[in-house]
Short mmCIF file of C-alpha atoms in Angstrom, two decimals:
data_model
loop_
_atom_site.label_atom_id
_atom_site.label_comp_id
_atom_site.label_asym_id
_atom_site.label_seq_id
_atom_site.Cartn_x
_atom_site.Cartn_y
_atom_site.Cartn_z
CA UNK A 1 -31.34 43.63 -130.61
CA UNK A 2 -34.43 45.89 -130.42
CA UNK A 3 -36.51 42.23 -130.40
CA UNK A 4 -34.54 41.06 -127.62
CA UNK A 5 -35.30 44.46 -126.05
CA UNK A 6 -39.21 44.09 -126.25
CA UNK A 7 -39.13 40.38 -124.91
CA UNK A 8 -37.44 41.30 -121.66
CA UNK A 9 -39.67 44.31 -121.63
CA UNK A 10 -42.70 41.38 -122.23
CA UNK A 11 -41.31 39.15 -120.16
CA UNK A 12 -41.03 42.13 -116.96
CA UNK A 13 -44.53 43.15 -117.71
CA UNK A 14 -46.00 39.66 -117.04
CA UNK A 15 -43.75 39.46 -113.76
CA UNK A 16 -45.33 43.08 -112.75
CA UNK A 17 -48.74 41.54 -113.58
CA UNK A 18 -47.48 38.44 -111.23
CA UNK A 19 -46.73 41.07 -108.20
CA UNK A 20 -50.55 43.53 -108.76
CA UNK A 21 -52.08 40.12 -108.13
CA UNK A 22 -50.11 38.34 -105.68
CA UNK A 23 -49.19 41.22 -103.60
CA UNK A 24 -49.54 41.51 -100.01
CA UNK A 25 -50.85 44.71 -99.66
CA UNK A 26 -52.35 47.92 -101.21
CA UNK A 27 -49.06 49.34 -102.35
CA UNK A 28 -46.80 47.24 -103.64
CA UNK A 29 -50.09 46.04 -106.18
CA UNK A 30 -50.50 49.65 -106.96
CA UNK A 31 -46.25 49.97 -107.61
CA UNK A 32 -46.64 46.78 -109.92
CA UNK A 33 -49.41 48.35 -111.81
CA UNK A 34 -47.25 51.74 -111.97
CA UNK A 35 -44.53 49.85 -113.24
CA UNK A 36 -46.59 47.72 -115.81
CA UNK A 37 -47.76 50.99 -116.96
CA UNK A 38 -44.56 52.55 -117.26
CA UNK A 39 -43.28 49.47 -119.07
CA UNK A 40 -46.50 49.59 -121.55
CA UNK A 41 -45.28 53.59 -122.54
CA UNK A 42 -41.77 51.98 -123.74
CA UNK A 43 -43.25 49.30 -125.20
CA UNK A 44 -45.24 51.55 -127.46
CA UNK A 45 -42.24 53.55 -128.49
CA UNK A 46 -39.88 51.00 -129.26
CA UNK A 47 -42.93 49.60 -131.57
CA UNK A 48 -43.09 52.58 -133.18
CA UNK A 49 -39.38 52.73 -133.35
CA UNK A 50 -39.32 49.16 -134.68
CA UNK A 51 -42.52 49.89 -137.39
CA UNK A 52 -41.20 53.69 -137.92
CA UNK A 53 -44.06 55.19 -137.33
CA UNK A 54 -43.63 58.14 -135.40
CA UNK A 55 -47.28 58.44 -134.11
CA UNK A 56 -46.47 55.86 -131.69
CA UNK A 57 -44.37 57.84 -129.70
CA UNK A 58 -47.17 60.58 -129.48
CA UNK A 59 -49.45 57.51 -127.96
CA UNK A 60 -46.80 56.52 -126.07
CA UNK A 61 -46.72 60.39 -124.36
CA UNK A 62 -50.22 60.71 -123.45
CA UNK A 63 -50.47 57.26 -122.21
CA UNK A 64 -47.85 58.07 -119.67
CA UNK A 65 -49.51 61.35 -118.64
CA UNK A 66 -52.76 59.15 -118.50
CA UNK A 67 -50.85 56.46 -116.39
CA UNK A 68 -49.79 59.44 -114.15
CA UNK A 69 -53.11 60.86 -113.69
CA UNK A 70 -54.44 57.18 -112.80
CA UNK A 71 -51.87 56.81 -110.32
CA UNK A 72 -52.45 59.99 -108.56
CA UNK A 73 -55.89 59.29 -108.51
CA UNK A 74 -55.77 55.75 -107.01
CA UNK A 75 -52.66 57.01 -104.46
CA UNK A 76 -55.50 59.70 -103.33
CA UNK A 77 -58.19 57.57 -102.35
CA UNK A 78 -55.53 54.81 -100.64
CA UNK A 79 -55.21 58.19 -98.32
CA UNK A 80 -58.38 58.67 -97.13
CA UNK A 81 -58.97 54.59 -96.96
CA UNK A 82 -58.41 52.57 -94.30
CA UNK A 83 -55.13 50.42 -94.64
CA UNK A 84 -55.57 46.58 -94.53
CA UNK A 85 -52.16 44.54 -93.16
CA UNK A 86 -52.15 41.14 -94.35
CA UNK A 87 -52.19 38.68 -91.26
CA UNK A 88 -49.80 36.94 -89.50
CA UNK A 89 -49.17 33.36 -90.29
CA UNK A 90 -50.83 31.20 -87.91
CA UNK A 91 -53.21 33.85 -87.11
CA UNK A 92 -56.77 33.35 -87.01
CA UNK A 93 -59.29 35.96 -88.33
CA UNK A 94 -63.47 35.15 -87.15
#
C-alpha cells in the first residue's frame, strides 16, 4: 500500500513537471512548481516512513518551509514584473 502510495505521488510529480513547462502563463508554471514541491515534502516522509528513519521527516519540514520561502520570493517579483498573456491563435506577433 505505502508503494502504491509513492507511485501515484511519482507519477503526479512528473504530470506537475508536465504543467511548469507546458504552461501558458507565469502562474499556473509557478502553481505546478508549488505543487511539485509540496509533493517532494510527502515524498520524503513517506520514505522515511517506509525506511524508518525518522530524520526524514525533519528534512521533509525544512524543505517545506524552504519551498515556502521560494514561493514567496518568486510570487514577489511576478508583482513588480510585467505580466506576459500568451497570444491568441491566429494572431501574429512582428
Amino acid at each position: 500500500m505505502l508503494t502504491a502510495a509513492i507511485v501515484a505521488i511519482l507519477v503526479t510529480m512528473v504530470l506537475a513537471l508536465i504543467r511548469a513547462f507546458l504552461g501558458p502563463t507565469e502562474y499556473d508554471r509557478m502553481l505546478a512548481a508549488n505543487s511539485f514541491g509540496t509533493k517532494t515534502v510527502l515524498l520524503i516522509a513517506l520514505g522515511g516512513y517506509a525506511l524508518s528513519w525518522n530524520s526524514f521527516l525533519d528534512v521533509a519540514l525544512l524543505y517545506a518551509m524552504v519551498n515556502f520561502v521560494g514561493t514567496i520570493a518568486v510570487m514577489r517579483f511576478f508583482e513588480y514584473s510585467t505580466p506576459v498573456e500568451p497570444s491568441e491563435e491566429g494572431e501574429q506577433t512582428s
